[in-house]
PDB file of C-alpha atoms in Angstrom:
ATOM      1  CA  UNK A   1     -58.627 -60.176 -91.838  1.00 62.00           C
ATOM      2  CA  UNK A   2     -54.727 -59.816 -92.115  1.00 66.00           C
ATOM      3  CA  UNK A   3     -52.898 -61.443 -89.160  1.00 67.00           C
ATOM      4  CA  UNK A   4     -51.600 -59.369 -86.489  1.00 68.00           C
ATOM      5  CA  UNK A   5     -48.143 -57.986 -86.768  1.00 72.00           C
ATOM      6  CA  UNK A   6     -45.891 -60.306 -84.968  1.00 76.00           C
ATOM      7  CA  UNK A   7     -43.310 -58.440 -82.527  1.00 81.00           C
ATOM      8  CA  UNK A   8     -40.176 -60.088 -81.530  1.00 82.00           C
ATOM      9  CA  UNK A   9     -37.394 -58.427 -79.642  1.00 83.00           C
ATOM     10  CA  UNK A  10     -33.620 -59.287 -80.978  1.00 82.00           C
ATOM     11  CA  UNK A  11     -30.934 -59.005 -78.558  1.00 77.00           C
ATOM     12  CA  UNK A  12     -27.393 -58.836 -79.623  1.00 76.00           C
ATOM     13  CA  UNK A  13     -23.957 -58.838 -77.966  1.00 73.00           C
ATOM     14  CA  UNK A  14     -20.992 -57.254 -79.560  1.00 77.00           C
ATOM     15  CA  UNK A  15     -18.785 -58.019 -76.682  1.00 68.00           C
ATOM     16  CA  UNK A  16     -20.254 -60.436 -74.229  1.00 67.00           C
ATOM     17  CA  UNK A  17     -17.312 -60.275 -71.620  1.00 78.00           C
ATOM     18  CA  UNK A  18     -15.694 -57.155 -70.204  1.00 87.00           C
ATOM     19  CA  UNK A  19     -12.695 -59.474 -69.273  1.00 92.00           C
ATOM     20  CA  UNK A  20     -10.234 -61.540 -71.178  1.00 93.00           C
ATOM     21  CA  UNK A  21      -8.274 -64.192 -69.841  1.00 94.00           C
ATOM     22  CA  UNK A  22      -4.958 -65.314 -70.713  1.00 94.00           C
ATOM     23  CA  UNK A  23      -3.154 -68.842 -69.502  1.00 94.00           C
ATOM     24  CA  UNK A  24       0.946 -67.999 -69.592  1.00 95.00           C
ATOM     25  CA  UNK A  25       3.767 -69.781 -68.449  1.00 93.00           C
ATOM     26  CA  UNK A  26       7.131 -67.856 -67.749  1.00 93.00           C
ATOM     27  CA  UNK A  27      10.260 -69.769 -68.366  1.00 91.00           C
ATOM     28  CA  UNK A  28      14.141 -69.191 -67.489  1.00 91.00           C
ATOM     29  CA  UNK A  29      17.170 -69.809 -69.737  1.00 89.00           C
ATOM     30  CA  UNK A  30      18.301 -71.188 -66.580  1.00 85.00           C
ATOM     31  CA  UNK A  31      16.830 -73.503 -64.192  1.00 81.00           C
ATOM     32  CA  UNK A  32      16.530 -72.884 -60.394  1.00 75.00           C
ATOM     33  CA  UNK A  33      15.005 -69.220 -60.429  1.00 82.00           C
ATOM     34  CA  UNK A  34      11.783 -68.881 -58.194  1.00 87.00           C
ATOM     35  CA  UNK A  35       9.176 -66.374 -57.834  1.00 90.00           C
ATOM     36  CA  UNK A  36       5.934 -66.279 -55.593  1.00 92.00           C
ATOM     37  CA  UNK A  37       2.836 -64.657 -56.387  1.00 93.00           C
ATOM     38  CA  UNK A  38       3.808 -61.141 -55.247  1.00 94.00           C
ATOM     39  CA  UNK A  39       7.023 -61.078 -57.239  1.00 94.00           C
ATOM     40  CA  UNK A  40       5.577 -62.532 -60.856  1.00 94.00           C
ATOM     41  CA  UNK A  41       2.542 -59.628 -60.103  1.00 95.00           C
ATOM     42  CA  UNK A  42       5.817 -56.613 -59.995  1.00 95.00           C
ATOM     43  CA  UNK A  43       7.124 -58.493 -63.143  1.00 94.00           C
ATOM     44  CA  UNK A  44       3.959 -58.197 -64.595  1.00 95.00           C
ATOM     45  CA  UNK A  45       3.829 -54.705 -63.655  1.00 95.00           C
ATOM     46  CA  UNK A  46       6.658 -53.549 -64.413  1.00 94.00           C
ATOM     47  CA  UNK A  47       6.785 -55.330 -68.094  1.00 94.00           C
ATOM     48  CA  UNK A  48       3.594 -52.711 -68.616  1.00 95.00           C
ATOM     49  CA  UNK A  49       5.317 -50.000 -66.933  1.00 94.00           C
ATOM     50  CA  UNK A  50       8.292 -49.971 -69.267  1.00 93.00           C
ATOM     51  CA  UNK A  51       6.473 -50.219 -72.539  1.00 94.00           C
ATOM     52  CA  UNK A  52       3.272 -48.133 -72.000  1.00 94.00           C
ATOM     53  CA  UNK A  53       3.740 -45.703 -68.767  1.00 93.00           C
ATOM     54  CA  UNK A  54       2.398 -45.599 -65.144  1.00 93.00           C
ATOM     55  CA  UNK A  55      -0.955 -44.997 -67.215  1.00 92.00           C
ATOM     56  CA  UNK A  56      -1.495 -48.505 -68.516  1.00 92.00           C
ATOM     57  CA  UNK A  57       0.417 -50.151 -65.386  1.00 92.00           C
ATOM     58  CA  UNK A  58      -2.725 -49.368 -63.330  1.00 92.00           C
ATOM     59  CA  UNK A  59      -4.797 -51.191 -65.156  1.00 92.00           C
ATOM     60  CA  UNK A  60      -7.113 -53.948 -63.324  1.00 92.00           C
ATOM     61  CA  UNK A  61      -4.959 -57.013 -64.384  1.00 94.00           C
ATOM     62  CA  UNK A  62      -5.480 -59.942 -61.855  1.00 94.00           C
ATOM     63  CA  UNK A  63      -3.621 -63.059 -61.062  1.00 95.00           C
ATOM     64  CA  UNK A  64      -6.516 -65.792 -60.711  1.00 94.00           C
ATOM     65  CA  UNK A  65      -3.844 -68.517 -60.127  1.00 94.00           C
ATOM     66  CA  UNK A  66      -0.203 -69.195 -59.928  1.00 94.00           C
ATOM     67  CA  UNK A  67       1.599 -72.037 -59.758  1.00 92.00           C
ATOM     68  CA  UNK A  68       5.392 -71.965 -57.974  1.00 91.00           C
ATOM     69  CA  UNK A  69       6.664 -74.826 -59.589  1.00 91.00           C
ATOM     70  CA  UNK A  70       6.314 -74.576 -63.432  1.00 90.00           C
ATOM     71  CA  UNK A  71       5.791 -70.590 -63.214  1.00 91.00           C
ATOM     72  CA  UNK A  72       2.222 -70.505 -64.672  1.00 92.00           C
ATOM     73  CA  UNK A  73      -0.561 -68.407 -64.044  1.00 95.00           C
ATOM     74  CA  UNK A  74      -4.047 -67.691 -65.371  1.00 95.00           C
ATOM     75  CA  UNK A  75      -3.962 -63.907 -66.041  1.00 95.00           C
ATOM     76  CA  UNK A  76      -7.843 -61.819 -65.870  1.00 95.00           C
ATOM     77  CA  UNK A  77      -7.324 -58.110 -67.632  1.00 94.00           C
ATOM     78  CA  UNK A  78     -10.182 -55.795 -68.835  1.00 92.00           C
ATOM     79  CA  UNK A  79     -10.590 -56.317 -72.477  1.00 88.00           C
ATOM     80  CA  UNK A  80      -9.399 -52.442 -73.474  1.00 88.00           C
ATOM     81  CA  UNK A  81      -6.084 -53.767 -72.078  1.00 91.00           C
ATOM     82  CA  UNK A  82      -5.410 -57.325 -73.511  1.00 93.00           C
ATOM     83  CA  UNK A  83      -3.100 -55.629 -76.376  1.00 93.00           C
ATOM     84  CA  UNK A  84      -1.244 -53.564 -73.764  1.00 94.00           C
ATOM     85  CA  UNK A  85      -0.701 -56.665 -71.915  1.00 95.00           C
ATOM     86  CA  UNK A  86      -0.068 -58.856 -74.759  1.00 95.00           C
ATOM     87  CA  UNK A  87       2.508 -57.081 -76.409  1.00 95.00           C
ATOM     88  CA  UNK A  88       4.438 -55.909 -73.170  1.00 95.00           C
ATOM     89  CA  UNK A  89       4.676 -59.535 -72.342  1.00 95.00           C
ATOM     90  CA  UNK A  90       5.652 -60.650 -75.528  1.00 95.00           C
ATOM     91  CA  UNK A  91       8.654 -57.558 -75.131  1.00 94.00           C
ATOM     92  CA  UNK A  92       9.766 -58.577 -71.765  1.00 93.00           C
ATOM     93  CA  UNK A  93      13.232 -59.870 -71.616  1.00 89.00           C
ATOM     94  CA  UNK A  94      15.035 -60.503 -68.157  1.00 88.00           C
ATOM     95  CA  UNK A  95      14.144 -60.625 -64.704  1.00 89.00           C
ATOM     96  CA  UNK A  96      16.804 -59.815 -61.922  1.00 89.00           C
ATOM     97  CA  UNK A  97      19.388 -59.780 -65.127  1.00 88.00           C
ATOM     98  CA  UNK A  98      18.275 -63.515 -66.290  1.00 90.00           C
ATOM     99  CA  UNK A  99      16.649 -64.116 -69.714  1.00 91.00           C
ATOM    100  CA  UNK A 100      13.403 -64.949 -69.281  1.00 91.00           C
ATOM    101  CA  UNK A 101      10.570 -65.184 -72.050  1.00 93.00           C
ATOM    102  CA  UNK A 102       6.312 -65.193 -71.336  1.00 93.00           C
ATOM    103  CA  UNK A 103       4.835 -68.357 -73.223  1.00 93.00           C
ATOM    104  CA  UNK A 104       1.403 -67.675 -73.601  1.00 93.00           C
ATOM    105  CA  UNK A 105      -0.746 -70.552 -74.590  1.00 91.00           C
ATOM    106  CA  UNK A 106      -4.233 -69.596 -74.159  1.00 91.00           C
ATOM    107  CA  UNK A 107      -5.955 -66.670 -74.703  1.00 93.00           C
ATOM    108  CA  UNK A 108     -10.298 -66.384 -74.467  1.00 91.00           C
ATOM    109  CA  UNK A 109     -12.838 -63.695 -73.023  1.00 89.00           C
ATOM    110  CA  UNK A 110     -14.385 -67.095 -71.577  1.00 88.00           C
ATOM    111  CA  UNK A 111     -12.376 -68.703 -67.923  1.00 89.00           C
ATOM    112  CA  UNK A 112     -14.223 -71.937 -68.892  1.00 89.00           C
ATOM    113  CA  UNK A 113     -12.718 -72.363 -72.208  1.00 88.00           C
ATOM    114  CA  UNK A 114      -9.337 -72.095 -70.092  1.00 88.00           C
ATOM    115  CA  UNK A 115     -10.361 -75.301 -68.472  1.00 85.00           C
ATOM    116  CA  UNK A 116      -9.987 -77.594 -71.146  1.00 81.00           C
ATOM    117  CA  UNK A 117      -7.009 -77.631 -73.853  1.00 79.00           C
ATOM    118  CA  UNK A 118      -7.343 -79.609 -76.742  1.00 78.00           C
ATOM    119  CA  UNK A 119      -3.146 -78.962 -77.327  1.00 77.00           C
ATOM    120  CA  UNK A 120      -2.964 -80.473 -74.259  1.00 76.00           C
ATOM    121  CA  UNK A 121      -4.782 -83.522 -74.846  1.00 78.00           C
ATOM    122  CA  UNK A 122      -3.018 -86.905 -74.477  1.00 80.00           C
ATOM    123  CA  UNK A 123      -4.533 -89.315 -76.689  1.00 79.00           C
ATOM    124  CA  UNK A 124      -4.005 -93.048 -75.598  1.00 75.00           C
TER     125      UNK A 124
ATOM    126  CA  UNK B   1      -5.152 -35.518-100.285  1.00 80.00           C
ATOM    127  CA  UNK B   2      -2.304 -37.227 -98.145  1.00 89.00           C
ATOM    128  CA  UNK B   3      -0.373 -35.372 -95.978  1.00 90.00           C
ATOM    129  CA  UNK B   4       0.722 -35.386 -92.096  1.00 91.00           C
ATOM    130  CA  UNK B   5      -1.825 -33.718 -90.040  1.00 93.00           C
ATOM    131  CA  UNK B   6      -0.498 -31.730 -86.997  1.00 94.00           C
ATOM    132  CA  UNK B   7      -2.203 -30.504 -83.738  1.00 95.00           C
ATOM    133  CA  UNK B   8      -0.923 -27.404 -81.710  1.00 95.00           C
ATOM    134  CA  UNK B   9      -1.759 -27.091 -78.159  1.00 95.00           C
ATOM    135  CA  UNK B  10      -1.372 -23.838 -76.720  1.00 94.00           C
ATOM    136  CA  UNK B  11      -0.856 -23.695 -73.222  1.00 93.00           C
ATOM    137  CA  UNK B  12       0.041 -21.465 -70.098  1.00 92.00           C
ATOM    138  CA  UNK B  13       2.685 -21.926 -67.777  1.00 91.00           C
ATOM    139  CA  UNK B  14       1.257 -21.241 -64.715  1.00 89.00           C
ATOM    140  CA  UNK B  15       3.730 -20.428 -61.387  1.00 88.00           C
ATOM    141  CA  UNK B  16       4.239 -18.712 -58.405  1.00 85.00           C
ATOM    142  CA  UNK B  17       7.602 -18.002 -58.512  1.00 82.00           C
ATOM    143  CA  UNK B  18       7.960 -14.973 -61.167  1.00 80.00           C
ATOM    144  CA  UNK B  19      12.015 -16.741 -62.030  1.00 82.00           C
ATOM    145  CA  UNK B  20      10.000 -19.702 -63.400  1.00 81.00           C
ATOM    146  CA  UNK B  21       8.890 -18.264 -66.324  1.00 82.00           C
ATOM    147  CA  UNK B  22      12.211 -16.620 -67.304  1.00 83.00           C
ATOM    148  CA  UNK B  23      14.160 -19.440 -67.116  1.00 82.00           C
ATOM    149  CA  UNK B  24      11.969 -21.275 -70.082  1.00 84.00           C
ATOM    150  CA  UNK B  25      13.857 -22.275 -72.841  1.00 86.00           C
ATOM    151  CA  UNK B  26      12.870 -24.168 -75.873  1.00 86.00           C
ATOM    152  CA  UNK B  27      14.984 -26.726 -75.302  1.00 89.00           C
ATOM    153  CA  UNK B  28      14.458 -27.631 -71.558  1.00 88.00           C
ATOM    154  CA  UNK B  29      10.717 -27.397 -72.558  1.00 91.00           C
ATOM    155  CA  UNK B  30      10.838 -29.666 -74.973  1.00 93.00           C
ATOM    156  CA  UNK B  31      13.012 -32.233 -72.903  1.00 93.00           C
ATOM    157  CA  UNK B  32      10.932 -31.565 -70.070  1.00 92.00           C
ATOM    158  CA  UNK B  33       7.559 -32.515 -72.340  1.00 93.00           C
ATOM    159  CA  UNK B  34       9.554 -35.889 -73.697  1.00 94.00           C
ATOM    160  CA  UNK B  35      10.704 -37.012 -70.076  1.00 94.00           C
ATOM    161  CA  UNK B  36       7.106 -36.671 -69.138  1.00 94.00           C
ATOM    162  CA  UNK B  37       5.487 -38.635 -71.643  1.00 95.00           C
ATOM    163  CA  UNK B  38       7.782 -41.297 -71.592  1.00 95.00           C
ATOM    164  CA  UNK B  39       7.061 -41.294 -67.666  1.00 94.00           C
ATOM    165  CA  UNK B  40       3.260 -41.136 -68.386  1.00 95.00           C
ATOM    166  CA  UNK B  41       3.397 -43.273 -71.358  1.00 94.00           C
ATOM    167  CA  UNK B  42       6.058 -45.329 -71.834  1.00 94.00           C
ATOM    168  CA  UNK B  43       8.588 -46.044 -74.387  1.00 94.00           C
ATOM    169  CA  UNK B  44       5.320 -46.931 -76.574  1.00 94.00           C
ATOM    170  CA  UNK B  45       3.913 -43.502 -75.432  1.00 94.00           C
ATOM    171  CA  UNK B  46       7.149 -41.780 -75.949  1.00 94.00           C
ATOM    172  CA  UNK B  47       8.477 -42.680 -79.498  1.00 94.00           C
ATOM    173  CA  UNK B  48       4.896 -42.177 -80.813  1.00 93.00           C
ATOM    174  CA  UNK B  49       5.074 -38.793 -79.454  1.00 92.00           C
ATOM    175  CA  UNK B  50       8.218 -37.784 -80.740  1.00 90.00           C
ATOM    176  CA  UNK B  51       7.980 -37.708 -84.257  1.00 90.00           C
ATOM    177  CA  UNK B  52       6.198 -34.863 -84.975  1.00 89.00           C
ATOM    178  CA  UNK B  53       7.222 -32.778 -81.684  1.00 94.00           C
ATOM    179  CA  UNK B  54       7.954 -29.508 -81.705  1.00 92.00           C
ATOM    180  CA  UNK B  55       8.247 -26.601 -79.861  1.00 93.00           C
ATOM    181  CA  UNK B  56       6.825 -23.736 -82.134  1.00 92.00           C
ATOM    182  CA  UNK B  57       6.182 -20.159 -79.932  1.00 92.00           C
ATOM    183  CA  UNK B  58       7.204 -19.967 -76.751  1.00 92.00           C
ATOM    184  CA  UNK B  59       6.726 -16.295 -74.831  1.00 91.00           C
ATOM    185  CA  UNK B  60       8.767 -15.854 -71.285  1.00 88.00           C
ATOM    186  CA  UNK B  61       7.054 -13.102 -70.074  1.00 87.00           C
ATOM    187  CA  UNK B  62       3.626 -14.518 -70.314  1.00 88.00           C
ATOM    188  CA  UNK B  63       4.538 -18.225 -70.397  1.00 89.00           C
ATOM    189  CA  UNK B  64       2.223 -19.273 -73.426  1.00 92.00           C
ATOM    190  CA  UNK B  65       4.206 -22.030 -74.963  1.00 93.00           C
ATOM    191  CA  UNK B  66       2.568 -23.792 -78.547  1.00 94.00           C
ATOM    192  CA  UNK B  67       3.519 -27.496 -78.951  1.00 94.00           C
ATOM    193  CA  UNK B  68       3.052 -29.378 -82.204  1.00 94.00           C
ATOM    194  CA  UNK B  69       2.552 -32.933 -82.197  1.00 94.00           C
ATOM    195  CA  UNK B  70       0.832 -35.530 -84.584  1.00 94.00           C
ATOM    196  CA  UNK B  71      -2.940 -35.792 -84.402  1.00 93.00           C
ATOM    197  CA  UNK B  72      -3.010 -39.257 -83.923  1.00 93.00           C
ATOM    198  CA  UNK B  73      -1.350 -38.829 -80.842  1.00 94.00           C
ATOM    199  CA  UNK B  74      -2.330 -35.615 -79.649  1.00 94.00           C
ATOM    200  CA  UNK B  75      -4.193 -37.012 -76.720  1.00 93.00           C
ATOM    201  CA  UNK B  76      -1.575 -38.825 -75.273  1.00 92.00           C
ATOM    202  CA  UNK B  77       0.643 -35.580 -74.875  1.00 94.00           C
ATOM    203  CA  UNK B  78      -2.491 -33.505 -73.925  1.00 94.00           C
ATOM    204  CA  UNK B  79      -2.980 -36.143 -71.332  1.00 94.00           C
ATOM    205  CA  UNK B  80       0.529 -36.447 -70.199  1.00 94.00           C
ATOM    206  CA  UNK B  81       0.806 -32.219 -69.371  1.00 93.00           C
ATOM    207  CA  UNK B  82      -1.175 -31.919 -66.357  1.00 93.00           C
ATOM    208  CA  UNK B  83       1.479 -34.636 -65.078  1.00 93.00           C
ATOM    209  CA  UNK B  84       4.296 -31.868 -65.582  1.00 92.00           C
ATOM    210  CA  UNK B  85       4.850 -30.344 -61.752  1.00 90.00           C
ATOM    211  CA  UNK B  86       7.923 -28.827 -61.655  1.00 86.00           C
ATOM    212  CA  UNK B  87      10.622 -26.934 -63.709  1.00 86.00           C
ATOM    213  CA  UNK B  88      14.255 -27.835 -63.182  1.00 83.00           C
ATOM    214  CA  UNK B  89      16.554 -25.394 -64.634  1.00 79.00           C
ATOM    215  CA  UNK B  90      20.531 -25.002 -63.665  1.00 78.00           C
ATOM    216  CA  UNK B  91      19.495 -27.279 -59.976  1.00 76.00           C
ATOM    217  CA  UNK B  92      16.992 -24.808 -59.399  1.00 78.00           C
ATOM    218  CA  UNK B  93      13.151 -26.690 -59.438  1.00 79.00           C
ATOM    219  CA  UNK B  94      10.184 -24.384 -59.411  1.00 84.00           C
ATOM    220  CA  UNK B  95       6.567 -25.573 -59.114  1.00 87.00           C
ATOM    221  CA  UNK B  96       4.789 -24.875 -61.988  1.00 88.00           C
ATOM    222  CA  UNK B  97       1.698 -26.106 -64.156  1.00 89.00           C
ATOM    223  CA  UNK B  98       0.314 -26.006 -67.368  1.00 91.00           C
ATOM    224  CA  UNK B  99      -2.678 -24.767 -68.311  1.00 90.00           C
ATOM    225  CA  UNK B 100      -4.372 -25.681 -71.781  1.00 92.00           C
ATOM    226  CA  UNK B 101      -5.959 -22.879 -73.342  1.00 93.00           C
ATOM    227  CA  UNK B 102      -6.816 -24.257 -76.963  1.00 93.00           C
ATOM    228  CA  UNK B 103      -6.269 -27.165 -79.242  1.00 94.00           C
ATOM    229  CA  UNK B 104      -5.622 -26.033 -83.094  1.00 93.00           C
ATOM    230  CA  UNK B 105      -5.291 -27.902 -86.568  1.00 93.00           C
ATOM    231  CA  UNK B 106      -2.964 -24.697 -87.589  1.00 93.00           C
ATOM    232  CA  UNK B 107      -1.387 -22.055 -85.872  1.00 94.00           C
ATOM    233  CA  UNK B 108      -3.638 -19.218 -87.629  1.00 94.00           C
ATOM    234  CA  UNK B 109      -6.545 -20.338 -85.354  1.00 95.00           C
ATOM    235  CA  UNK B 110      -3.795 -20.716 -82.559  1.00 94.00           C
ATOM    236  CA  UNK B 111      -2.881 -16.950 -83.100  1.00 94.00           C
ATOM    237  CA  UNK B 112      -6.637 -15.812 -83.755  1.00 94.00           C
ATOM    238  CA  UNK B 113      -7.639 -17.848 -80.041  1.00 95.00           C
ATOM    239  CA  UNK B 114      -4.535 -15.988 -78.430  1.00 94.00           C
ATOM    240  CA  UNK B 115      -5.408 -12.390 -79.538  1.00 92.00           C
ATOM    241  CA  UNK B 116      -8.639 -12.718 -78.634  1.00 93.00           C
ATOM    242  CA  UNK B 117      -7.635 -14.340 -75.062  1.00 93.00           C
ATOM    243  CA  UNK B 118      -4.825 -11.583 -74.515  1.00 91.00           C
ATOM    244  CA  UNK B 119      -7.485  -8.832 -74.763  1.00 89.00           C
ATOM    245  CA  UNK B 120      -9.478 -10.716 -72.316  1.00 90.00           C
ATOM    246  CA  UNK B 121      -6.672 -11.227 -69.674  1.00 88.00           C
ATOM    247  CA  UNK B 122      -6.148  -7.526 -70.200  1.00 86.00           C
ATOM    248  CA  UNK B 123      -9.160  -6.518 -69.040  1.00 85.00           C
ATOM    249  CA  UNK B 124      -9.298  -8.048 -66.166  1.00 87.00           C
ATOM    250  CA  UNK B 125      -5.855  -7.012 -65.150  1.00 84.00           C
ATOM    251  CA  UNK B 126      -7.317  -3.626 -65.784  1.00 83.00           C
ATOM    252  CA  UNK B 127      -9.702  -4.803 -63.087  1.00 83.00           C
ATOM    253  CA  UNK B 128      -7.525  -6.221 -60.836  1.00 82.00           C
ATOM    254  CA  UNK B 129      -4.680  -3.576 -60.411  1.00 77.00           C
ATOM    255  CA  UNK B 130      -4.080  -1.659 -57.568  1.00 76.00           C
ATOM    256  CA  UNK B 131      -0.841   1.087 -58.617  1.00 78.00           C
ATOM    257  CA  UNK B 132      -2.140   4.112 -60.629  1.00 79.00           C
ATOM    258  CA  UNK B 133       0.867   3.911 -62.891  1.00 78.00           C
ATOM    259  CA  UNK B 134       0.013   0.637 -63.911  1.00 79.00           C
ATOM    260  CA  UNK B 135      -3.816   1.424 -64.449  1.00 80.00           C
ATOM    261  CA  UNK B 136      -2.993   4.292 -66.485  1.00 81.00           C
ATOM    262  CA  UNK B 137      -0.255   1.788 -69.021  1.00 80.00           C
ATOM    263  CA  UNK B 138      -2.958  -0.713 -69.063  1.00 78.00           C
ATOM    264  CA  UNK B 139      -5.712   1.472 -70.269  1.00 81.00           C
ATOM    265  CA  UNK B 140      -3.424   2.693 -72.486  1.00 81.00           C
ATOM    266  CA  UNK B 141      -2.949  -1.143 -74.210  1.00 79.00           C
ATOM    267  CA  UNK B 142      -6.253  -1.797 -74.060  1.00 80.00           C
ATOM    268  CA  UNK B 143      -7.492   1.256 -76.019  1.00 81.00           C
ATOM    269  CA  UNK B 144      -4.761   0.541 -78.623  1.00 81.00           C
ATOM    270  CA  UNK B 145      -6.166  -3.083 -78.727  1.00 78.00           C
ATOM    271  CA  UNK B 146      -9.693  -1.902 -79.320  1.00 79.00           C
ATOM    272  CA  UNK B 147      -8.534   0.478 -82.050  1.00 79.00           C
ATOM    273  CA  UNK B 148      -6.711  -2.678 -83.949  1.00 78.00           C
ATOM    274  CA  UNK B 149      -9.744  -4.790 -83.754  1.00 76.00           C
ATOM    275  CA  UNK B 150     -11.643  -2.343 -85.038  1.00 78.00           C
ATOM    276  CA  UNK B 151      -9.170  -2.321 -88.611  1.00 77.00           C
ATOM    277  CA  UNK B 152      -9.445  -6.118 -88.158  1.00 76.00           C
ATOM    278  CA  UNK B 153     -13.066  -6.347 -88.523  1.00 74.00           C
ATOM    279  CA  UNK B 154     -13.401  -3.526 -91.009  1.00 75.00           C
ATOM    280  CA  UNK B 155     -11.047  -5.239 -93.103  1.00 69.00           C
ATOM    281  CA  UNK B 156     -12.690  -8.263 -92.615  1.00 64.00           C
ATOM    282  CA  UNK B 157     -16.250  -7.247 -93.085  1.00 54.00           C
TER     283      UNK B 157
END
């Protein structure tokens, strides 16, 4: 008697997160500039505003933590808009009339791989 | 074969204020559509816009205006025109709108949609009039319209 067909169900995930996060640090030619949450959110804003319209500036981007002192924040956008957000970063110049340029050092559609940084790893 | 493949949007200006449509030139159309895509869209949305922009028929006494613009971005200006409120001509603004009638690879099926949409818009102005005078020039264009389709098809057919 031949066996009976085996049935198995494969599941596959193109794109397992809606969300990407990015880890970015802003820094100033010069020292002594401050911004709090609200302010780095505008600059944010406004960096999208200028390169890709009031369109894209309405996109869902979130600010899941900032940090006053060395001006980094871990950044949550949807994943349609990570090369919007990318790319009007990487074009944003000055802020008030100072240089400023967006470092951004991690990028992953996963918060826990945010957690750990093997760049930042101090070996003893 | 390689070549640069255009869209043309025809669309309506649609106002209250009869001045509005006389006052449309090609030129403060066409800066009109650029400051509103680069309002909409950016400088991103803006330069990508521009290349192939153009500003091909434009009528003043119906306000049917046909833009050209590149097919790969013919969505972002089709999405940045209902964003376009109000015409500003010599410090005069009028509220306006624009309407899109039909999207085209060519203006031959541009033209063929319009003809076809003209006769249309004539009969129901036929409907809609109220002054005898007028009824009796409107019949008038419509029976010459009818006659011309006519030769159309039996050339056609």
């Amino acid at each position: 008697m031949p066996a009976p067909a085996a049935t198995y169900e494969r599941v596959v995930y193109k794109n397992p997160s809606e969300y990407h996060y990015m880890k970015v640090c802003l820094e100033f030619q010069d020292c002594g500039v401050g911004l709090n949450a609200a302010q780095f959110k505008q600059l944010l804003i406004s960096a999208v505003k200028d390169l890709f319209g009031e369109v894209d500036a309405a996109l869902p981007l979130d600010i899941l933590t900032y940090e006053e002192k060395t001006l980094s924040a871990i950044l949550r956008i949807c994943s349609s808009g990570l090369v919007k957000l990318w790319s009007s970063l990487t074009l944003l110049g000055s802020y008030k009339g100072k240089k400023c340029a967006f470092r951004v050092m991690q990028v992953s559609p996963f918060l826990l791989a945010l957690s750990g940084n093997s760049r930042e790893l101090v070996l003893d | 074969m390689v070549r640069f493949k255009h869209r043309y949007l025809l669309c309506e200006l649609v106002s209250d204020d009869p001045r509005c449509r006389l006052s449309l030139d090609d030129r403060v159309l066409s800066s009109l559509v650029r400051d509103t895509i680069a309002r909409v869209h950016g400088t991103f949305g803006a330069a990508a816009c521009s290349i192939g922009f153009a500003v091909r028929y434009l009528n003043a006494y119906t306000g049917i205006v046909l833009l050209r613009c590149r097919k790969e971005f013919c969505q972002l200006v089709w999405s940045a025109l209902p964003f376009i409120t109000c015409l500003e001509n010599k410090g005069h603004r009028y509220p306006c709108f624009f309407n899109t009638l039909h999207v085209g690879g060519t203006i031959r099926t541009c033209q063929k949609f319009l003809i076809q949409y003209n006769r249309r818009q004539l009969l129901i102005l036929l409907q809609n009039c109220t002054d005898e005078g007028e009824r009796e020039a409107i019949q008038k264009s419509v029976t010459r319209s009818c006659l011309l389709e006519e030769e159309e098809e039996s050339g056609n057919g």
